[in-house]
Amino acid sequence: MKTMRLKLFCVGLTLLSVSCTKVQQHDHDHSSHSHDKNTKQWLAGDHHIHGTYSAKWDNSVTPPAPIIGGDAIYTTQMNAQMAHKHGLSWMVTTDHGGPNHSKLNLTQAYPDLLASRKAVPDIIQFYGMELNTPGAEHSSLIIPHSHDEAEQLHNLEKSYDIKEAHPVDPQRNTEEQMLVALADMESQTKQPIVIVNHPGRTAKDLGVYTKVTPTELRNWNNAAPTVAIGMAGSPGHQAVTLKPNGEIKQDVQRGRYRGFPTMGGFDQMTARLSGFWDSMLGEGRHWWVTAASDSHKHYTDGGQDFWPGEFSKTYIHAAKNYDDILENFRKGHVFVTTGDLLSELYVTVSVNHTAQSANIGDTLMVNAGDTVMVQIKFLDPESNNARGENPQVNHVDIITGKVMGLLIDKSVDTNPTTQVIGRFYQDNWQQDNQYQVINYTIKNIAQDSYLRVRGTNTEQLEPQPDEYGEDPWSDLWFYSNPIFIKVN
């Protein structure tokens, strides 16, 4: 058992009367190592991976010709093999577009994906792309697995990617056009998923947004609430601070964030307590966070990236098949981690003395005045990560905030009701075989709220802005997606 000093932190909220007590443990099915395709388990994946069809373009000819491997250098099969090596169960190929790239995707990238699925059958390999997003920057577009998946992506890319047309068509690059695209996706029988990639990378400062704004993301979610479902909480390019030999570069920042840095390797839109993410949850929006590699070229090959799954993982609680993974992704049954700090995380909220309960991504219905019990059960694996280290969870936080309904002002990026109500160190949790268990009681529920969990291997009470030349392996975090509590 890992040793840490005794600490316990409890804070009362205006909406809740809180007490820290031990409650009866809830039973979970921790069958994470099952290979049954019908058994739900935590499946690690990556929704933002580039291959050789993320091309550069020869502008000396008209229309410009793709230079295969010009931007990202690895084949789809190579990415899948490395994803398997680093413990992933699913991945999404997300090559970005350019002039007439939809044809390249259809005629070359898709056949290569089919071949990769046969060559690496242990990895669920979704078809998708990184959309050059109208009126914004970049988004992972994930296509449901079907016999029509190639045509579905071809039609969406051809219609909406801002770099598809030649010559450039300014009318494609507007926020209004993205709303048209999302309405189209929402109307389709097999709905894709859109995840905003590195949303705060173009911000000029804390809360000073440019290409991607709170108003824009709220409009997306309004237009397509089951398609535009979230954002990359932990962006890619986390290895940009590493030289090929693993030494630190002192003049760059994690994730290539130049205006305002990442915070513990997470985008400010996720990491800032009571910030943008909490403002979305405070409206009751099902807005989930993810983690991704944005892999183009590995740092040991002179690039700035980790392999898929080497550093960042998005875990979905699902059966290992295409439909169930996408369905539970859409439902927010998701947690994220960096550096293999965790491999399983269960958060259960239940009403005292009843069978009513909810897990990550779900909603718990309660009556005013009810007592709610929270149980966190996590696996901090006794094994080394890709760095050859075994990071230890230093502390775990329970975070809650009020749900007050949709805001009139869509530009808001704060939720002042959000607070850490419990902070737990090792001597505050119990051992249950290989799992660590935290129990917590919230009394007298008064109004709608949400609850989420985070943790870190650092001593930081809040994630701090990442400094130039920071070693990404030294500053690791995990985040659960929320559970909503609705009062009848």
Coordinates of C-alpha atoms in Angstrom, one line a residue, residues 119-472:
A119 CA -4.0 -6.5 -39.5
V120 CA -4.6 -5.3 -35.9
P121 CA -8.0 -6.8 -35.0
D122 CA -7.5 -6.2 -31.2
I123 CA -8.0 -2.5 -31.8
I124 CA -11.5 -1.1 -32.6
Q125 CA -10.6 1.4 -35.3
F126 CA -13.1 4.1 -36.1
Y127 CA -13.1 6.1 -39.3
G128 CA -13.0 9.9 -38.9
M129 CA -11.0 13.0 -39.5
E130 CA -9.9 16.2 -37.9
L131 CA -12.3 18.7 -39.4
N132 CA -11.0 22.1 -40.3
T133 CA -14.0 23.5 -38.5
P134 CA -16.1 26.3 -40.0
G135 CA -15.7 29.5 -37.9
A136 CA -13.4 27.8 -35.4
E137 CA -10.2 25.7 -35.5
H138 CA -10.1 21.9 -35.3
S139 CA -12.5 19.1 -34.2
S140 CA -12.4 15.3 -34.2
L141 CA -15.2 14.0 -36.3
I142 CA -16.0 10.4 -35.4
I143 CA -18.1 8.3 -37.8
P144 CA -20.2 5.4 -36.6
H145 CA -19.1 2.0 -37.9
S146 CA -21.4 0.9 -40.8
H147 CA -21.2 -0.2 -44.4
D148 CA -21.9 3.5 -45.3
E149 CA -19.1 5.0 -43.1
A150 CA -16.8 5.9 -46.0
E151 CA -19.6 7.7 -47.9
Q152 CA -20.8 9.4 -44.8
L153 CA -17.4 10.9 -44.0
H154 CA -16.8 11.8 -47.7
N155 CA -20.1 13.7 -47.9
L156 CA -19.4 15.6 -44.6
E157 CA -15.9 16.5 -45.5
K158 CA -16.8 17.5 -49.1
S159 CA -19.6 19.7 -47.8
Y160 CA -18.1 21.4 -44.7
D161 CA -14.4 21.2 -44.3
I162 CA -13.1 24.7 -44.8
K163 CA -10.0 23.7 -46.7
E164 CA -11.7 21.2 -49.1
A165 CA -12.6 23.8 -51.7
H166 CA -10.1 25.2 -54.3
P167 CA -9.9 28.1 -54.7
V168 CA -10.7 29.0 -51.1
D169 CA -14.3 29.7 -50.4
P170 CA -14.7 32.2 -47.5
Q171 CA -18.4 31.3 -47.2
R172 CA -17.4 27.9 -45.8
N173 CA -15.5 29.4 -42.9
T174 CA -18.3 30.9 -40.8
E175 CA -19.9 30.0 -37.5
E176 CA -23.3 29.9 -39.2
Q177 CA -21.9 27.2 -41.6
M178 CA -20.8 25.1 -38.7
L179 CA -24.4 25.2 -37.3
V180 CA -25.6 24.1 -40.7
A181 CA -23.1 21.2 -40.6
L182 CA -24.1 20.2 -37.1
A183 CA -27.8 20.3 -37.9
D184 CA -27.1 18.0 -40.8
M185 CA -25.1 15.6 -38.6
E186 CA -27.9 15.7 -35.9
S187 CA -30.5 14.7 -38.5
Q188 CA -28.6 11.6 -39.7
T189 CA -29.7 8.1 -38.8
K190 CA -26.2 7.2 -37.7
Q191 CA -25.1 10.3 -35.9
P192 CA -21.4 11.1 -35.8
I193 CA -19.6 12.7 -32.7
V194 CA -17.8 16.0 -32.8
I195 CA -15.2 16.7 -30.1
V196 CA -13.5 20.1 -30.0
N197 CA -9.7 19.7 -30.2
H198 CA -7.3 21.9 -28.1
P199 CA -10.1 24.5 -27.6
G200 CA -8.0 27.0 -25.6
R201 CA -4.9 26.8 -27.7
T202 CA -5.7 30.1 -29.5
A203 CA -6.7 31.9 -26.3
K204 CA -4.6 35.0 -25.7
D205 CA -4.8 34.8 -21.9
L206 CA -6.8 33.2 -19.2
G207 CA -10.4 33.6 -20.3
V208 CA -9.5 35.7 -23.4
Y209 CA -10.6 33.5 -26.3
T210 CA -10.2 34.0 -30.1
K211 CA -11.1 31.2 -32.6
V212 CA -13.0 29.1 -30.1
T213 CA -15.3 30.9 -27.7
P214 CA -17.8 29.9 -25.0
T215 CA -20.6 31.4 -27.1
E216 CA -19.6 29.3 -30.1
L217 CA -19.5 26.1 -28.2
R218 CA -22.9 26.7 -26.6
N219 CA -24.3 27.3 -30.0
W220 CA -22.9 24.0 -31.2
N221 CA -24.3 22.1 -28.3
N222 CA -27.7 23.8 -28.8
A223 CA -27.7 22.9 -32.5
A224 CA -26.7 19.3 -32.0
P225 CA -26.7 18.1 -28.4
T226 CA -26.1 14.5 -29.2
V227 CA -23.3 15.3 -31.8
A228 CA -21.3 18.2 -30.4
I229 CA -20.8 16.6 -27.0
G230 CA -17.5 17.8 -25.6
M231 CA -13.9 18.9 -25.9
A232 CA -10.4 17.6 -25.5
G233 CA -9.6 18.4 -21.8
S234 CA -6.0 17.2 -22.2
P235 CA -4.7 18.1 -25.7
G236 CA -2.0 16.5 -27.7
H237 CA 1.6 17.5 -28.4
Q238 CA 2.5 16.9 -24.8
A239 CA 6.0 15.6 -25.8
V240 CA 6.9 18.9 -27.4
T241 CA 9.1 19.7 -24.4
L242 CA 11.2 16.5 -24.9
K243 CA 14.3 16.1 -27.1
P244 CA 14.7 12.8 -29.0
N245 CA 16.9 11.5 -26.2
G246 CA 14.3 12.4 -23.5
E247 CA 16.0 15.4 -22.2
I248 CA 14.0 18.6 -21.7
K249 CA 13.7 21.5 -24.1
Q250 CA 13.6 24.7 -22.0
D251 CA 12.1 27.1 -24.6
V252 CA 8.7 25.5 -25.4
Q253 CA 5.4 24.8 -23.6
R254 CA 3.3 21.7 -23.4
G255 CA 0.8 21.2 -26.1
R256 CA 2.1 24.1 -28.2
Y257 CA -0.1 26.5 -26.2
R258 CA 1.4 30.0 -26.7
G259 CA -1.2 32.5 -25.5
F260 CA -2.0 30.9 -22.2
P261 CA -0.4 27.6 -21.1
T262 CA -2.0 24.3 -20.2
M263 CA -2.6 23.7 -16.5
G264 CA -1.2 20.3 -15.4
G265 CA -1.3 19.3 -19.1
F266 CA -5.0 20.2 -19.4
D267 CA -6.6 23.0 -21.3
Q268 CA -7.8 26.0 -19.3
M269 CA -11.4 25.4 -20.4
T270 CA -11.3 22.2 -18.4
A271 CA -8.6 22.7 -15.7
R272 CA -9.7 26.0 -14.2
L273 CA -11.9 25.4 -11.2
S274 CA -15.3 27.1 -11.7
G275 CA -14.2 28.0 -15.2
F276 CA -15.7 27.2 -18.6
W277 CA -16.4 23.5 -18.1
D278 CA -18.1 24.2 -14.8
S279 CA -20.2 26.9 -16.4
M280 CA -21.4 24.4 -19.0
L281 CA -22.2 21.8 -16.3
G282 CA -23.9 24.5 -14.3
E283 CA -26.4 24.8 -17.2
G284 CA -27.0 21.1 -17.0
R285 CA -25.3 20.5 -20.4
H286 CA -24.0 17.0 -21.2
W287 CA -20.5 18.4 -22.1
W288 CA -17.8 15.8 -21.7
V289 CA -14.0 16.1 -21.6
T290 CA -11.5 13.7 -23.3
A291 CA -7.7 13.3 -23.7
A292 CA -5.9 12.7 -26.9
S293 CA -2.4 12.4 -28.4
D294 CA -2.8 14.5 -31.6
S295 CA 0.0 12.2 -32.8
H296 CA 1.8 13.2 -36.0
K297 CA 5.5 12.4 -35.3
H298 CA 7.0 10.8 -32.2
Y299 CA 9.4 12.9 -30.2
T300 CA 12.2 10.3 -30.6
D301 CA 11.8 10.8 -34.4
G302 CA 12.3 14.5 -34.0
G303 CA 8.6 15.3 -33.6
Q304 CA 6.6 16.6 -30.6
D305 CA 4.2 13.8 -29.9
F306 CA 3.6 10.6 -27.9
W307 CA 2.3 7.5 -29.5
P308 CA -1.5 6.9 -29.1
G309 CA -2.0 5.8 -25.5
E310 CA 1.6 6.3 -24.5
F311 CA 0.8 9.4 -22.3
S312 CA -3.0 10.3 -22.6
K313 CA -5.9 8.0 -22.4
T314 CA -9.7 8.4 -22.7
Y315 CA -11.5 5.6 -20.9
I316 CA -15.0 4.6 -21.9
H317 CA -17.0 2.2 -19.9
A318 CA -18.4 0.0 -22.6
A319 CA -18.4 -3.4 -24.2
K320 CA -15.6 -3.9 -26.7
N321 CA -17.6 -3.3 -29.9
Y322 CA -18.1 -0.3 -32.2
D323 CA -21.7 0.5 -31.3
D324 CA -21.4 0.2 -27.5
I325 CA -18.2 2.3 -27.4
L326 CA -19.8 5.1 -29.4
E327 CA -23.0 4.9 -27.4
N328 CA -21.3 5.2 -24.0
F329 CA -19.0 7.9 -25.3
R330 CA -22.1 9.9 -26.2
K331 CA -23.5 9.2 -22.7
G332 CA -20.4 10.5 -21.0
H333 CA -19.4 7.3 -19.3
V334 CA -15.9 8.5 -19.6
F335 CA -12.9 9.5 -17.5
V336 CA -9.4 10.7 -18.7
T337 CA -5.9 10.3 -17.3
T338 CA -2.3 11.1 -18.2
G339 CA 0.8 9.1 -17.5
D340 CA -1.2 6.0 -16.6
L341 CA -2.0 7.5 -13.2
L342 CA -5.2 5.4 -13.1
S343 CA -6.5 2.5 -15.1
E344 CA -10.0 2.3 -13.6
L345 CA -12.3 4.8 -11.9
Y346 CA -15.8 4.2 -10.6
V347 CA -17.8 7.1 -9.1
T348 CA -21.2 6.1 -7.7
V349 CA -23.7 8.5 -6.2
S350 CA -26.7 6.9 -4.4
V351 CA -29.6 7.9 -2.2
N352 CA -29.3 6.8 1.4
H353 CA -31.2 3.6 2.2
T354 CA -32.5 3.1 -1.4
A355 CA -31.4 1.3 -4.5
Q356 CA -31.3 4.6 -6.5
S357 CA -27.8 5.3 -7.8
A358 CA -25.9 6.9 -10.7
N359 CA -22.5 6.5 -12.2
I360 CA -20.2 8.8 -14.3
G361 CA -22.2 10.5 -17.0
D362 CA -25.6 9.6 -15.5
T363 CA -28.3 11.6 -13.6
L364 CA -29.6 10.7 -10.1
M365 CA -33.1 11.7 -9.2
V366 CA -33.5 12.7 -5.5
N367 CA -36.1 14.4 -3.3
A368 CA -35.3 17.6 -1.5
G369 CA -33.7 16.9 1.8
D370 CA -32.3 13.5 0.8
T371 CA -28.9 12.3 1.9
V372 CA -26.6 11.2 -0.9
M373 CA -23.7 8.9 -0.6
V374 CA -20.7 9.2 -2.8
Q375 CA -18.3 6.3 -3.4
I376 CA -15.1 6.6 -5.4
K377 CA -13.3 3.4 -6.3
F378 CA -10.1 3.6 -8.3
L379 CA -7.2 1.4 -9.5
D380 CA -3.8 3.1 -9.2
P381 CA -1.9 0.3 -11.0
E382 CA 1.2 -1.2 -9.4
S383 CA 3.0 -1.2 -12.7
N384 CA 5.2 1.1 -14.7
N385 CA 4.0 3.5 -17.4
A386 CA 5.7 4.2 -20.7
R387 CA 8.3 6.3 -18.9
G388 CA 9.3 3.3 -16.8
E389 CA 7.8 5.0 -13.7
N390 CA 5.0 4.1 -11.3
P391 CA 3.3 7.4 -10.5
Q392 CA 1.2 7.5 -7.3
V393 CA -2.0 9.4 -6.7
N394 CA -1.3 12.1 -4.2
H395 CA -4.8 13.2 -3.5
V396 CA -8.4 13.0 -4.9
D397 CA -10.9 15.9 -5.0
I398 CA -14.7 15.8 -5.1
I399 CA -16.0 18.9 -6.9
T400 CA -19.6 20.1 -7.0
G401 CA -21.6 23.0 -8.3
K402 CA -25.2 24.2 -8.7
V403 CA -27.2 23.5 -11.9
M404 CA -29.2 26.7 -12.5
G405 CA -30.4 26.3 -16.1
L406 CA -29.4 27.8 -19.4
L407 CA -27.7 31.2 -19.2
I408 CA -28.9 34.2 -21.2
D409 CA -25.3 35.4 -21.7
K410 CA -23.6 32.6 -23.8
S411 CA -20.2 34.2 -23.3
V412 CA -20.0 33.3 -19.6
D413 CA -17.0 31.1 -18.7
T414 CA -17.4 30.8 -14.9
N415 CA -19.6 29.1 -12.4
P416 CA -19.1 30.8 -9.0
T417 CA -20.9 28.0 -7.2
T418 CA -18.3 25.4 -8.0
Q419 CA -16.2 24.2 -5.0
V420 CA -14.0 21.4 -3.9
I421 CA -16.0 19.9 -1.1
G422 CA -13.7 17.0 -0.2
R423 CA -10.0 16.4 -0.6
F424 CA -8.6 12.9 0.3
Y425 CA -5.1 11.5 0.8
Q426 CA -4.2 7.9 1.2
D427 CA -4.9 7.6 4.9
N428 CA -8.5 8.8 4.1
W429 CA -9.2 5.9 1.7
Q430 CA -9.7 2.2 2.3
Q431 CA -8.1 -0.8 0.5
D432 CA -10.4 -3.2 -1.3
N433 CA -8.1 -5.8 -2.9
Q434 CA -6.2 -3.8 -5.5
Y435 CA -8.7 -0.9 -5.4
Q436 CA -8.7 2.2 -3.3
V437 CA -12.1 3.3 -1.9
I438 CA -13.3 6.7 -0.7
N439 CA -16.7 7.2 0.9
Y440 CA -18.4 10.5 1.5
T441 CA -21.8 11.7 2.6
I442 CA -23.7 14.8 1.5
K443 CA -26.7 15.6 3.6
N444 CA -29.8 17.6 2.9
I445 CA -29.7 18.0 -0.9
A446 CA -31.5 21.3 -1.6
Q447 CA -31.3 21.8 -5.4
D448 CA -30.0 20.5 -8.7
S449 CA -26.3 20.1 -8.8
Y450 CA -23.5 18.1 -10.4
L451 CA -20.5 16.2 -9.0
R452 CA -17.2 15.4 -10.6
V453 CA -13.8 14.0 -9.4
R454 CA -10.2 14.7 -10.2
G455 CA -6.8 13.7 -8.8
T456 CA -3.1 14.2 -9.3
N457 CA 0.3 12.8 -8.5
T458 CA 1.4 16.3 -7.5
E459 CA 1.1 18.4 -4.3
Q460 CA -0.8 21.1 -6.2
L461 CA -4.2 21.9 -4.7
E462 CA -5.2 23.5 -8.1
P463 CA -3.5 22.8 -11.4
Q464 CA -0.9 25.5 -12.1
P465 CA 0.0 27.0 -15.5
D466 CA 2.6 24.8 -17.0
E467 CA 6.0 26.4 -17.3
Y468 CA 8.4 26.5 -20.2
G469 CA 10.4 23.3 -20.4
E470 CA 8.1 21.3 -18.0
D471 CA 8.6 17.5 -18.0
P472 CA 5.1 16.2 -18.8

